[in-house]
Amino acid sequence: MNMTIADARKTVNSLLPLVSGNEVEVVLVPPFTALYAVHDIIRGTKVKLGAQDVFWEESGAYTGEISPPMLVDAGCSYVIVGHSERRGYFGETNISVNRKVAASLKNNLCPILCIGETLQEKEEGKTLDILENGLLEGLKDLKADQLREIVIAYEPIWAIGTGKTATPEQANESHLFIRGWMKNSFDRETSELIRIIYGGSVTSENIDRLMAQPEIDGALIGGASLKADSFVKIVNYRIRKE
Ligand code: PGA
């Protein structure tokens, strides 16, 4: 819940020329109110648009909700589903998340499914159980070919907005578990094709070490995406190194 339309326009106008030539796939995920304005700016570039949430019905009497076709209409090709803030503050469960994932896929929106453990769950050694449950219930009834279209975001809840990042090795271990689960539950090809990204206090300082891990395919950036210059540094981490 950051940025007015004017803020979003200003931020995107300043970051766009600096990231659009990069081979990294960039998806901008502003609040609903700024979606169309951002779509207008990025039109014709390789940069893509996503939303922060979606409802599973296509239309009807669901006051206040936004459907997958509405997001497509606003220019989205991605949508974040099951972010821990949606789960924590708004009562979302793996069951509702599963309906959102299925509805998004049906409408050609690529869901970015967020899963991750709380600090307490981590300390109790339950991380892998939480991940397994999130995958089992969140991806229920989906087929392997549909799974290849989705992105999984491993987001340890204790690392979101806290300045505490999982160590690159810890993150890699969870990603490895997720990929292994995909292989066992579906097939090797799906597990290799699916993109697994990390989120939780990613900055321009730690992106290199995270991306150096073999199982980390990308990053979901929260706080550090609110300023064009820090976001640009993250996207261009490889170029900066050369
Ligand atoms: P953060 O947020 O990068 O500020 O930790 C990540 C997120 O909101 O998913």
Coordinates of C-alpha atoms in Angstrom, one line a residue, residues 36-156:
Y36 CA -3.2 1.4 -15.7
A37 CA -1.0 4.4 -15.3
V38 CA 2.1 2.2 -15.1
H39 CA 0.9 0.1 -18.0
D40 CA 0.7 3.2 -20.1
I41 CA 4.3 4.0 -19.3
I42 CA 5.8 0.6 -19.9
R43 CA 3.8 -0.2 -23.0
G44 CA 6.1 -1.3 -25.9
T45 CA 9.0 -2.2 -23.5
K46 CA 10.0 -5.6 -22.2
V47 CA 9.0 -4.6 -18.7
K48 CA 5.9 -6.4 -17.5
L49 CA 3.1 -5.5 -15.1
G50 CA 1.7 -7.4 -12.1
A51 CA -0.9 -6.9 -9.4
Q52 CA -0.5 -7.5 -5.7
D53 CA -3.7 -9.7 -5.3
V54 CA -6.7 -11.0 -7.2
F55 CA -10.1 -12.6 -6.5
W56 CA -11.0 -16.0 -7.9
E57 CA -14.4 -15.2 -9.5
E58 CA -14.5 -13.6 -12.9
S59 CA -17.2 -11.0 -12.3
G60 CA -20.3 -10.5 -10.2
A61 CA -21.5 -9.2 -6.8
Y62 CA -18.2 -9.3 -4.9
T63 CA -18.0 -5.6 -3.8
G64 CA -14.4 -4.4 -3.6
E65 CA -12.8 -7.4 -5.3
I66 CA -10.8 -7.4 -8.5
S67 CA -11.0 -10.3 -10.9
P68 CA -8.4 -11.9 -13.2
P69 CA -10.0 -10.5 -16.4
M70 CA -10.0 -7.0 -14.8
L71 CA -6.3 -7.3 -14.2
V72 CA -5.6 -8.5 -17.7
D73 CA -7.7 -5.5 -18.9
A74 CA -5.5 -3.2 -16.9
G75 CA -2.4 -4.6 -18.6
C76 CA -1.2 -7.2 -16.1
S77 CA 0.5 -10.5 -17.0
Y78 CA 1.5 -11.4 -13.5
V79 CA -0.2 -11.4 -10.1
I80 CA 1.2 -12.0 -6.6
V81 CA -0.9 -14.6 -4.7
G82 CA -0.8 -15.5 -1.0
H83 CA 1.6 -12.8 0.1
S84 CA 2.2 -13.3 3.9
E85 CA 0.6 -9.9 4.6
R86 CA -2.6 -11.1 2.8
R87 CA -2.5 -14.3 4.9
G88 CA -1.6 -12.5 8.1
Y89 CA -3.9 -9.5 8.0
F90 CA -6.7 -10.7 5.8
G91 CA -7.2 -14.3 6.7
E92 CA -6.0 -15.9 3.4
T93 CA -5.3 -19.6 3.6
N94 CA -3.7 -22.1 1.3
I95 CA -7.3 -23.0 0.2
S96 CA -8.2 -19.5 -0.9
V97 CA -4.8 -19.1 -2.4
N98 CA -5.3 -22.3 -4.5
R99 CA -8.5 -20.8 -5.9
K100 CA -6.7 -17.6 -6.8
V101 CA -3.8 -19.5 -8.5
A102 CA -6.3 -21.6 -10.6
A103 CA -8.4 -18.6 -11.6
S104 CA -5.2 -16.6 -12.6
L105 CA -3.9 -19.4 -14.8
K106 CA -7.3 -19.8 -16.4
N107 CA -7.1 -16.2 -17.5
N108 CA -3.5 -16.3 -18.7
L109 CA -2.1 -14.4 -15.7
C110 CA 1.1 -15.8 -14.3
P111 CA 0.6 -16.3 -10.5
I112 CA 3.6 -15.6 -8.2
L113 CA 2.7 -17.9 -5.3
C114 CA 4.3 -16.8 -2.0
I115 CA 5.1 -19.4 0.7
G116 CA 7.3 -19.2 3.7
E117 CA 7.5 -19.7 7.5
T118 CA 7.2 -17.5 10.5
L119 CA 10.1 -17.0 12.9
Q120 CA 8.4 -19.3 15.4
E121 CA 7.9 -22.0 12.8
K122 CA 11.5 -21.6 11.8
E123 CA 12.7 -21.9 15.4
E124 CA 10.5 -25.0 15.9
G125 CA 12.2 -26.6 12.9
K126 CA 8.9 -26.5 10.9
T127 CA 10.2 -24.7 7.8
L128 CA 10.0 -27.6 5.4
D129 CA 6.6 -28.7 6.7
I130 CA 5.2 -25.2 6.1
L131 CA 6.7 -25.2 2.6
E132 CA 5.3 -28.6 1.8
N133 CA 1.9 -27.7 3.0
G134 CA 1.9 -24.5 1.0
L135 CA 2.8 -26.4 -2.1
L136 CA 0.4 -29.3 -1.6
E137 CA -2.6 -27.1 -0.8
G138 CA -1.7 -24.1 -2.8
L139 CA -1.1 -26.1 -6.0
K140 CA -3.9 -28.6 -5.5
D141 CA -5.5 -30.0 -8.7
L142 CA -3.0 -28.3 -11.0
K143 CA -1.3 -30.1 -13.8
A144 CA 2.4 -30.2 -14.6
D145 CA 2.0 -28.1 -17.8
Q146 CA 0.1 -25.4 -15.7
L147 CA 2.9 -25.4 -13.1
R148 CA 5.5 -24.5 -15.7
E149 CA 3.7 -21.2 -16.0
I150 CA 3.9 -20.2 -12.4
V151 CA 6.5 -18.6 -10.2
I152 CA 7.1 -19.7 -6.6
A153 CA 8.3 -17.0 -4.2
Y154 CA 10.0 -18.3 -1.1
E155 CA 9.5 -15.6 1.4
P156 CA 10.4 -16.3 5.0

